[in-house]
mmCIF file of N, CA and C in Angstrom:
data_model
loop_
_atom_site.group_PDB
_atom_site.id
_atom_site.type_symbol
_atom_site.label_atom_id
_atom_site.label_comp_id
_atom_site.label_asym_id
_atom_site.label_seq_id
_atom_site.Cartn_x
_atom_site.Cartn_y
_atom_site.Cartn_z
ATOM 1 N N UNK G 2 -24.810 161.854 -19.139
ATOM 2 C CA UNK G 2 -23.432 161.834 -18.650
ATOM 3 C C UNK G 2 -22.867 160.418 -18.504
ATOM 4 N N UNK G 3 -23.662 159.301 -18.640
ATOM 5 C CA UNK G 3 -23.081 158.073 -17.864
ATOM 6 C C UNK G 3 -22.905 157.408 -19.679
ATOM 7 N N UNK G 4 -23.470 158.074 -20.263
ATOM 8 C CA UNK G 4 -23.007 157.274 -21.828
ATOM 9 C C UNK G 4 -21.952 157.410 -22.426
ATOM 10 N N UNK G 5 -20.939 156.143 -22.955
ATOM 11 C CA UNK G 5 -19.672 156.219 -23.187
ATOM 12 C C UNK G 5 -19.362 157.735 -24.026
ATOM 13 N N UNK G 6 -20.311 157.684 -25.015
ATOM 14 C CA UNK G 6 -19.805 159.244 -26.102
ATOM 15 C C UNK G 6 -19.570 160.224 -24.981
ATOM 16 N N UNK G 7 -20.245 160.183 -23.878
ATOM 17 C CA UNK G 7 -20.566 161.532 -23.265
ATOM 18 C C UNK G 7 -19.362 161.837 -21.517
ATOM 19 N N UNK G 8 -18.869 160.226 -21.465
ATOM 20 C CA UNK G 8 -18.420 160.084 -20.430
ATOM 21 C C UNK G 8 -17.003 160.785 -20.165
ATOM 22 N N UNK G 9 -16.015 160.859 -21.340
ATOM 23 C CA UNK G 9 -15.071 162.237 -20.868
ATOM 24 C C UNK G 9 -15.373 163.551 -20.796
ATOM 25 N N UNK G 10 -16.721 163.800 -21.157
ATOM 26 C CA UNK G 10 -16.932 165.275 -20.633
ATOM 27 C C UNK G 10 -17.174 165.369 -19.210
ATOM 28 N N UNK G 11 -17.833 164.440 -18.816
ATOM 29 C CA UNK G 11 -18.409 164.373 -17.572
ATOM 30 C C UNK G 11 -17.127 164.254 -16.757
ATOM 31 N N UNK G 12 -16.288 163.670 -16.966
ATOM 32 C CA UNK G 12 -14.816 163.700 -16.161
ATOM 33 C C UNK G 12 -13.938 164.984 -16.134
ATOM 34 N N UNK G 13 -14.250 165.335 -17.474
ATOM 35 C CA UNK G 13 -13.429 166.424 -17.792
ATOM 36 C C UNK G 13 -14.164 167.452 -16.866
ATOM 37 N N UNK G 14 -15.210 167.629 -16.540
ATOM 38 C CA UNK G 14 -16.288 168.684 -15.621
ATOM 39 C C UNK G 14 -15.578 168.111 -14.203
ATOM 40 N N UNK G 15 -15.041 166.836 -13.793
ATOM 41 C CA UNK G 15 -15.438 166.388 -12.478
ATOM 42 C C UNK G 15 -13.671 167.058 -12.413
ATOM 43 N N UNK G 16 -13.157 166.750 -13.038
ATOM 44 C CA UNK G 16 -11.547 167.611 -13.099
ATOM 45 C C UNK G 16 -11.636 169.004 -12.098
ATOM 46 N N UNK G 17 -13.043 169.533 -13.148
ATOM 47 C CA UNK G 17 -13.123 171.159 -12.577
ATOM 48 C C UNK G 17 -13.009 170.990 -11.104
ATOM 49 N N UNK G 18 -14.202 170.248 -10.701
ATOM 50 C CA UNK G 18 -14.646 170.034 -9.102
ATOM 51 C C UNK G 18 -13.662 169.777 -8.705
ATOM 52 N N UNK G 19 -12.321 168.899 -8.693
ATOM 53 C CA UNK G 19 -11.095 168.335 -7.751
ATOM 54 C C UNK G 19 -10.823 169.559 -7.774
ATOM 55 N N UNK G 20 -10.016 170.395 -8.621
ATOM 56 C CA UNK G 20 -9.882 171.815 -8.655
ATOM 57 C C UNK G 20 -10.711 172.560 -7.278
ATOM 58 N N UNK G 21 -12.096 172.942 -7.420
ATOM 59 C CA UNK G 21 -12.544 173.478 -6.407
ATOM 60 C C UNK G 21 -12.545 173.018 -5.458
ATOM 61 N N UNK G 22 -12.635 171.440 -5.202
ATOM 62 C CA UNK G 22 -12.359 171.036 -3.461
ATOM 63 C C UNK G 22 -11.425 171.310 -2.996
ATOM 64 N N UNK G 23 -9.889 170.287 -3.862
ATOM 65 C CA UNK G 23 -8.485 171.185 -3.594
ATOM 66 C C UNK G 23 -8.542 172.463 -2.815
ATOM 67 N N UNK G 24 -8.905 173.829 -3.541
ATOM 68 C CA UNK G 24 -8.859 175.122 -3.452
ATOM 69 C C UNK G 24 -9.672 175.233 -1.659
ATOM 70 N N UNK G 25 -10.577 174.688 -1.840
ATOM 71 C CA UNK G 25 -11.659 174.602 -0.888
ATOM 72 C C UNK G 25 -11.012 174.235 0.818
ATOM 73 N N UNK G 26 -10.574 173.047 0.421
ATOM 74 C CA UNK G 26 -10.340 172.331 1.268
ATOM 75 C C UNK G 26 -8.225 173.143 1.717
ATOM 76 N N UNK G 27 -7.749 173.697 0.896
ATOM 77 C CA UNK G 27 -6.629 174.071 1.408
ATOM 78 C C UNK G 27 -7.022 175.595 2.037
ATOM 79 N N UNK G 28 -8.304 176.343 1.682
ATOM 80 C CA UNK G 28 -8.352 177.599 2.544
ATOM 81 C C UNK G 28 -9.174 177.456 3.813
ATOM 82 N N UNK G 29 -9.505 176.048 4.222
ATOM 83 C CA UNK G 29 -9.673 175.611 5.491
ATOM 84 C C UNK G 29 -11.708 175.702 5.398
ATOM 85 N N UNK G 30 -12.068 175.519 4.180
ATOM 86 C CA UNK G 30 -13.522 175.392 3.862
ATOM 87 C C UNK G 30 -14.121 174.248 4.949
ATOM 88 N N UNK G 31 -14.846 174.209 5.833
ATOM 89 C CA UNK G 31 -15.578 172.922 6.009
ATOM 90 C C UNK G 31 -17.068 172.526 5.028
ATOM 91 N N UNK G 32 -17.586 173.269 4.991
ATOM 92 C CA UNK G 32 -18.635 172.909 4.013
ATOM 93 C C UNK G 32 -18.657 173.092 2.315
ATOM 94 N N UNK G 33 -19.180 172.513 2.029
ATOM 95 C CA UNK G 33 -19.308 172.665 0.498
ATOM 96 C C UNK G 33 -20.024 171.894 -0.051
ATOM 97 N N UNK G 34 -20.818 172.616 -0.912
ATOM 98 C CA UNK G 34 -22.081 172.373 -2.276
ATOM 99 C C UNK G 34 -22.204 171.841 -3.294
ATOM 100 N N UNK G 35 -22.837 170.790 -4.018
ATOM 101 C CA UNK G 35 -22.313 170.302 -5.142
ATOM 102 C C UNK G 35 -23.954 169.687 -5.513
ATOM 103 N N UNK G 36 -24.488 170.404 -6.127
ATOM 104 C CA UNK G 36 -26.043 170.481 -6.496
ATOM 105 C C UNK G 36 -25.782 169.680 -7.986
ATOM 106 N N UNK G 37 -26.583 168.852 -8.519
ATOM 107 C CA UNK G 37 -26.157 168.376 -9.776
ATOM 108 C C UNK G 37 -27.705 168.722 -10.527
ATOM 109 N N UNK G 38 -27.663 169.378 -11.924
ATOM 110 C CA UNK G 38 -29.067 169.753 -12.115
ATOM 111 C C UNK G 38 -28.176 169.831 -13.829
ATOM 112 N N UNK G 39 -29.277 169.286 -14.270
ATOM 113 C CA UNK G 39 -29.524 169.354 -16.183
ATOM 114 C C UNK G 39 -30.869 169.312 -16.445
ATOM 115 N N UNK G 40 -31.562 170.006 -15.511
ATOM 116 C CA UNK G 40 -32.867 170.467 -15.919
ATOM 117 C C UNK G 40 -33.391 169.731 -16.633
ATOM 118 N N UNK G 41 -35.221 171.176 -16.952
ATOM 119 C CA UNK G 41 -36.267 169.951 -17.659
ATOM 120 C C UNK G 41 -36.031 170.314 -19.095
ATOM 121 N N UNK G 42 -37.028 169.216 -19.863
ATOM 122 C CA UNK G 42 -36.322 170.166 -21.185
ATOM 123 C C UNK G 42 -37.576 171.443 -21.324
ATOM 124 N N UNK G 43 -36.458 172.153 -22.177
ATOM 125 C CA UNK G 43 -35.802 172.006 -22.961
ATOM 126 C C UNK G 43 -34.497 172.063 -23.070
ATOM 127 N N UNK G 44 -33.966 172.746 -21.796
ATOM 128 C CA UNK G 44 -32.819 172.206 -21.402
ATOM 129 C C UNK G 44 -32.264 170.760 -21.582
ATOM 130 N N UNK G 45 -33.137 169.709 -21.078
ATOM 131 C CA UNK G 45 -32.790 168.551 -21.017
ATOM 132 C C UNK G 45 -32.529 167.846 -22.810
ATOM 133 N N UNK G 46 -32.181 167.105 -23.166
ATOM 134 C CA UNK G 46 -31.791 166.703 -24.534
ATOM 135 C C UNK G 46 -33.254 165.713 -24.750
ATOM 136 N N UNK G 47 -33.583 165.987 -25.840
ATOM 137 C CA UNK G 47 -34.878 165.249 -25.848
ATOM 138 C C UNK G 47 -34.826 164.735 -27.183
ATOM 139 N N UNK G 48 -35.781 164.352 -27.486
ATOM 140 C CA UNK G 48 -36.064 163.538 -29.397
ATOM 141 C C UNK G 48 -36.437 164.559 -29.986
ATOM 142 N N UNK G 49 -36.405 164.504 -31.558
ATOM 143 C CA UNK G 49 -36.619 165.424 -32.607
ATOM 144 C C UNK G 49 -38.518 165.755 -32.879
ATOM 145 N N UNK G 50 -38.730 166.389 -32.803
ATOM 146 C CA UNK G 50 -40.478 166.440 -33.126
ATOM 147 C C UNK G 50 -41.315 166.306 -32.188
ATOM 148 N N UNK G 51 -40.957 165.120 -31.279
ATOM 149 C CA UNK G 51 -41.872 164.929 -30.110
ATOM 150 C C UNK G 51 -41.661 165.328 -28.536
ATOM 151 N N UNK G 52 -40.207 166.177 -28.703
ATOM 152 C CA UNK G 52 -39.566 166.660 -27.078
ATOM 153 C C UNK G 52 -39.803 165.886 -26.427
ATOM 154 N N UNK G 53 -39.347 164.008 -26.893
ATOM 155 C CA UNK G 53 -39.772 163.306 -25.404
ATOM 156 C C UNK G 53 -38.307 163.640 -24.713
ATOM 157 N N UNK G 54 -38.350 163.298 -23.759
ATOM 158 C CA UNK G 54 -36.721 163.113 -22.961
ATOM 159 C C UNK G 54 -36.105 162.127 -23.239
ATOM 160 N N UNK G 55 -34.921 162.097 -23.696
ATOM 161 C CA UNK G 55 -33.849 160.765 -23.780
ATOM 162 C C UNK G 55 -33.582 160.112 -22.524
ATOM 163 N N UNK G 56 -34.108 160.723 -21.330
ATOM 164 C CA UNK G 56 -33.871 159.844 -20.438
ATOM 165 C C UNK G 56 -34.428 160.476 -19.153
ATOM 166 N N UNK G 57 -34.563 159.620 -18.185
ATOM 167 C CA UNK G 57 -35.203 160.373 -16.644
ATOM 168 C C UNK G 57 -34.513 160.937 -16.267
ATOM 169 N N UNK G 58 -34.905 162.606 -15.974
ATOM 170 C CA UNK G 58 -34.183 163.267 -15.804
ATOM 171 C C UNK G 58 -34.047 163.431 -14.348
ATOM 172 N N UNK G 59 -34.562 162.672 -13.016
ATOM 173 C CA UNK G 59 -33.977 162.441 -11.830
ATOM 174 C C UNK G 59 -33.000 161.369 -11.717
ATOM 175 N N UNK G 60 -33.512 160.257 -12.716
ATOM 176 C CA UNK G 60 -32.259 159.594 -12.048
ATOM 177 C C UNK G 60 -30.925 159.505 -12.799
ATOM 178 N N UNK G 61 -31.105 161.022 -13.856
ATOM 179 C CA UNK G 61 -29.238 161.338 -14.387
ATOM 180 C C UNK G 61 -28.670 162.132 -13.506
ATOM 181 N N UNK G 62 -29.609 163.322 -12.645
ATOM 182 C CA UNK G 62 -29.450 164.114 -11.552
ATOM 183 C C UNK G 62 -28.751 163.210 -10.269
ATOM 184 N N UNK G 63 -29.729 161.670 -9.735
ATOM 185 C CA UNK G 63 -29.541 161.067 -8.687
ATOM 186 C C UNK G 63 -27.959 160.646 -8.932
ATOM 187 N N UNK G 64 -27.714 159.684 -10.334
ATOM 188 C CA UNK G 64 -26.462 159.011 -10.777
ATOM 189 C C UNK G 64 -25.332 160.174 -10.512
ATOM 190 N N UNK G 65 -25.412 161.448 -10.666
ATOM 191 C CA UNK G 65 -24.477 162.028 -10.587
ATOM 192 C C UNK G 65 -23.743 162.547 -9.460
ATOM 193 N N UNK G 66 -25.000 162.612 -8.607
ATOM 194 C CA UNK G 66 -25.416 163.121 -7.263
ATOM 195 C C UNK G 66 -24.058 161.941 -6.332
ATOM 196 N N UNK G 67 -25.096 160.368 -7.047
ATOM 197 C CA UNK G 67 -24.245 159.421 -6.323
ATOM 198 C C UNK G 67 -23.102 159.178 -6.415
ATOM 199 N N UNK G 68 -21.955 159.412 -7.414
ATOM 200 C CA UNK G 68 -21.044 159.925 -8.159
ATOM 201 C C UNK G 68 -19.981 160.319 -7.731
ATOM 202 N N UNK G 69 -20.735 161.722 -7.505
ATOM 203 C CA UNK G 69 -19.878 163.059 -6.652
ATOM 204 C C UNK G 69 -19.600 162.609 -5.394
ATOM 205 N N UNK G 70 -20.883 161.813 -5.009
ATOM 206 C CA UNK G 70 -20.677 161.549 -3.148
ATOM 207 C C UNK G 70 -19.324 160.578 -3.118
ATOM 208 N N UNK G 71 -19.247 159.419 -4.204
ATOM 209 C CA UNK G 71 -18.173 158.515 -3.724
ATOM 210 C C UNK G 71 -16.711 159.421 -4.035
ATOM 211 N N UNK G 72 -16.632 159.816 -5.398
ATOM 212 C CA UNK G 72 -15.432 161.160 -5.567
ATOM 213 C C UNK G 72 -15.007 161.680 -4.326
ATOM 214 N N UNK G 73 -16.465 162.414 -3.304
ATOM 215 C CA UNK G 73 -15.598 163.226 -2.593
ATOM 216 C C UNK G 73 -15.261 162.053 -1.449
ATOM 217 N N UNK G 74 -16.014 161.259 -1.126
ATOM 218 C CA UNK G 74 -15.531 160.198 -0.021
ATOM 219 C C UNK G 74 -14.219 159.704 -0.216
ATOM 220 N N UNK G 75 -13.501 159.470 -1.620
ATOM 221 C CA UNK G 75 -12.538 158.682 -1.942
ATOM 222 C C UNK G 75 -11.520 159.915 -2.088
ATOM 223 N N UNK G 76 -11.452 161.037 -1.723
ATOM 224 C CA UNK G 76 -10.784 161.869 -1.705
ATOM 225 C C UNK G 76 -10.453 162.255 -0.088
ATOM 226 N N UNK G 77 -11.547 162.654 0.753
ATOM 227 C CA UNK G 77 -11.690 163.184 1.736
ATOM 228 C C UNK G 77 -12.431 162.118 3.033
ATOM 229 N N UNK G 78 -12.599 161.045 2.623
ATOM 230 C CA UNK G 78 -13.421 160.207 3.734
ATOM 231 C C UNK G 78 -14.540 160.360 3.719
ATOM 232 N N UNK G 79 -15.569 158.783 3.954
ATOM 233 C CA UNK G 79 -16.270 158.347 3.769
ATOM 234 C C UNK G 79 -17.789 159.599 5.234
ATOM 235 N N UNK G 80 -16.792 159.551 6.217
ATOM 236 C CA UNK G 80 -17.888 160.493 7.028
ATOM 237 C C UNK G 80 -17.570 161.991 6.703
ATOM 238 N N UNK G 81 -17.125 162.455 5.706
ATOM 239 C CA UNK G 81 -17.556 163.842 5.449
ATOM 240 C C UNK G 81 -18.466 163.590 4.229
ATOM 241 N N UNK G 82 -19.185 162.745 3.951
ATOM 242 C CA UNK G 82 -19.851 163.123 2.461
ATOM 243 C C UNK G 82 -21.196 163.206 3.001
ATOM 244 N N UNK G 83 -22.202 163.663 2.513
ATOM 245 C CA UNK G 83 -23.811 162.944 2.608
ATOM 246 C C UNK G 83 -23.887 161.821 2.615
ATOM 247 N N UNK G 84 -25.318 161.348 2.659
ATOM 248 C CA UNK G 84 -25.671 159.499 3.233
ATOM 249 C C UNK G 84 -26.594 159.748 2.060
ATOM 250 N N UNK G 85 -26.384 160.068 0.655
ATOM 251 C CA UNK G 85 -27.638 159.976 -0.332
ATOM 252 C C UNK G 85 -27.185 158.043 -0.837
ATOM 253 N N UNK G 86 -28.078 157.319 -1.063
ATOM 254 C CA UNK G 86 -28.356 155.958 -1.198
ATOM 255 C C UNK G 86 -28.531 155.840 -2.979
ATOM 256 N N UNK G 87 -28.181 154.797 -3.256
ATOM 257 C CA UNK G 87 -28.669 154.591 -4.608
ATOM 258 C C UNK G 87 -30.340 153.830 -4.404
ATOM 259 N N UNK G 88 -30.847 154.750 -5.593
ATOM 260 C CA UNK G 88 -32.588 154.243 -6.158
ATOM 261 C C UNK G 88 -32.312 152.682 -6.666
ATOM 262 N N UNK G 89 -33.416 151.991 -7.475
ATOM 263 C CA UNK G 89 -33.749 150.833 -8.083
ATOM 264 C C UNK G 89 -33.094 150.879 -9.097
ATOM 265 N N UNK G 90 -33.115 152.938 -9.763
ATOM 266 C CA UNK G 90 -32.283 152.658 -11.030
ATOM 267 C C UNK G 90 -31.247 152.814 -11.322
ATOM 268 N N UNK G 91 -30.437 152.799 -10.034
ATOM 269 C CA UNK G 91 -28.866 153.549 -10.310
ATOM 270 C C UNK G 91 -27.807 152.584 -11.019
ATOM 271 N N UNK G 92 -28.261 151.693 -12.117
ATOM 272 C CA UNK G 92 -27.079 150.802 -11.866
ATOM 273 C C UNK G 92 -26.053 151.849 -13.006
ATOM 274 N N UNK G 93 -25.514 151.266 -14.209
ATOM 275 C CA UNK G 93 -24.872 152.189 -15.010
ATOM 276 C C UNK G 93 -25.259 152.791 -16.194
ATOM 277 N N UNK G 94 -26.409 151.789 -16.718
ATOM 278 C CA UNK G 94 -27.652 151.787 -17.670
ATOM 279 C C UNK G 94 -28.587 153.260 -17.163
ATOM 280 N N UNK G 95 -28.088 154.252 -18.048
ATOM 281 C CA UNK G 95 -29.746 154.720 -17.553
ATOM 282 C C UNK G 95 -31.160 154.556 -17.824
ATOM 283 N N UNK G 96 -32.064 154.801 -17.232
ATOM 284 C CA UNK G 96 -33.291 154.702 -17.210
ATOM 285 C C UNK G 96 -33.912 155.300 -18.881
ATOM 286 N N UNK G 97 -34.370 154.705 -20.010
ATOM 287 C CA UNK G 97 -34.851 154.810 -20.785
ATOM 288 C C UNK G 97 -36.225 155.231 -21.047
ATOM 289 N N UNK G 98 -36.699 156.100 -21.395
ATOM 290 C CA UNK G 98 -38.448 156.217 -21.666
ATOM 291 C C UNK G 98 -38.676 155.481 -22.525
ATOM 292 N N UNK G 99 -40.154 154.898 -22.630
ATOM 293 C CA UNK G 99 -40.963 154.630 -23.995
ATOM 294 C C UNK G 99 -40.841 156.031 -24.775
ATOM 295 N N UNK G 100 -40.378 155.226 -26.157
ATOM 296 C CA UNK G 100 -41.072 156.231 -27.039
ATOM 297 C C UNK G 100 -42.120 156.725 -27.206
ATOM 298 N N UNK G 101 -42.423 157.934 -27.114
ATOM 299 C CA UNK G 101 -43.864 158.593 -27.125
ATOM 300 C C UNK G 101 -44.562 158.891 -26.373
ATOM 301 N N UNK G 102 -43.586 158.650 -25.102
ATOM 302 C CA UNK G 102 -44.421 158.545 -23.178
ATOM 303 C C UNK G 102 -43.790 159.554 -22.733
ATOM 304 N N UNK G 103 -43.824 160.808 -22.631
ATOM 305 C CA UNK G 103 -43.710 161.764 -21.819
ATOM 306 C C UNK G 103 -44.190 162.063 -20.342
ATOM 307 N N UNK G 104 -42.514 161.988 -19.386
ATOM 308 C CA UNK G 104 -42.934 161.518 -18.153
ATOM 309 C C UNK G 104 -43.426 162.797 -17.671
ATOM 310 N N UNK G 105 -43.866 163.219 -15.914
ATOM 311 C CA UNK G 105 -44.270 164.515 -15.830
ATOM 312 C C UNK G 105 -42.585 164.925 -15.354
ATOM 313 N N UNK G 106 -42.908 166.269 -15.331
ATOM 314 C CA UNK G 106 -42.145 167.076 -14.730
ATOM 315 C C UNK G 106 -41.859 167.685 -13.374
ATOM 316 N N UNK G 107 -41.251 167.504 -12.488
ATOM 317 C CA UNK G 107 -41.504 168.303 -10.928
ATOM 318 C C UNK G 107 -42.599 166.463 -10.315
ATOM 319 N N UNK G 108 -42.361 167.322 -8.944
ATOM 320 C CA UNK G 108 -43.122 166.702 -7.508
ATOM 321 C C UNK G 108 -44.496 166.426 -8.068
ATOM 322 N N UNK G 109 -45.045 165.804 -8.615
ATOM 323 C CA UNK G 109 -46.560 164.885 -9.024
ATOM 324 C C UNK G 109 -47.357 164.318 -7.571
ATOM 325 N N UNK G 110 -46.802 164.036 -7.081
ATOM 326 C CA UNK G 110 -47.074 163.430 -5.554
ATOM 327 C C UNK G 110 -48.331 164.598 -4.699
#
């Protein structure tokens, strides 16, 4: 989502969301959900032959996550959003794999 080819879709999606807060927020909603998930692959977009991942797939989840939080802050104020923090890798670059290094999947810990 954060790559230029890919970056008016991702707006064009975040369009949707103003839409639902709008809606949200005028029928007197206080809470609301905004889960960001592009799964593992094969869901996730990966390389040809070797299904590595084109990219870490937490921190396109985290980037988006962090995203949404400033959107809704800059819409609605800074103390109605979550306190999620940016990682090491949030800058605008995403996080790249080695070729041929397939990271794990899920909680490893």
């Amino acid at each position: 989502p954060r790559a230029p080819e890919w970056l008016p879709y991702t707006e064009g999606h975040e369009k949707w969301w103003d839409l639902i807060l709008d809606a949200a927020a005028e029928s007197g909603e206080e809470v609301i959900t905004m889960t960001p998930e592009h799964g593992p692959p094969n869901y996730q977009q990966t390389l040809p032959y070797t299904r590595t991942p084109v990219a870490d797939i937490w921190d396109v989840n985290h980037w988006i996550a962090l995203r949404q939080q400033q959107r809704f802050a800059d819409k609605f104020g800074e103390q109605f959003t979550s306190k999620l923090v940016p990682s090491s890798t949030q800058g605008i670059e995403p996080v790249m794999l080695q070729p041929g290094v397939v990271k794990p999947i899920g909680n490893t810990a």
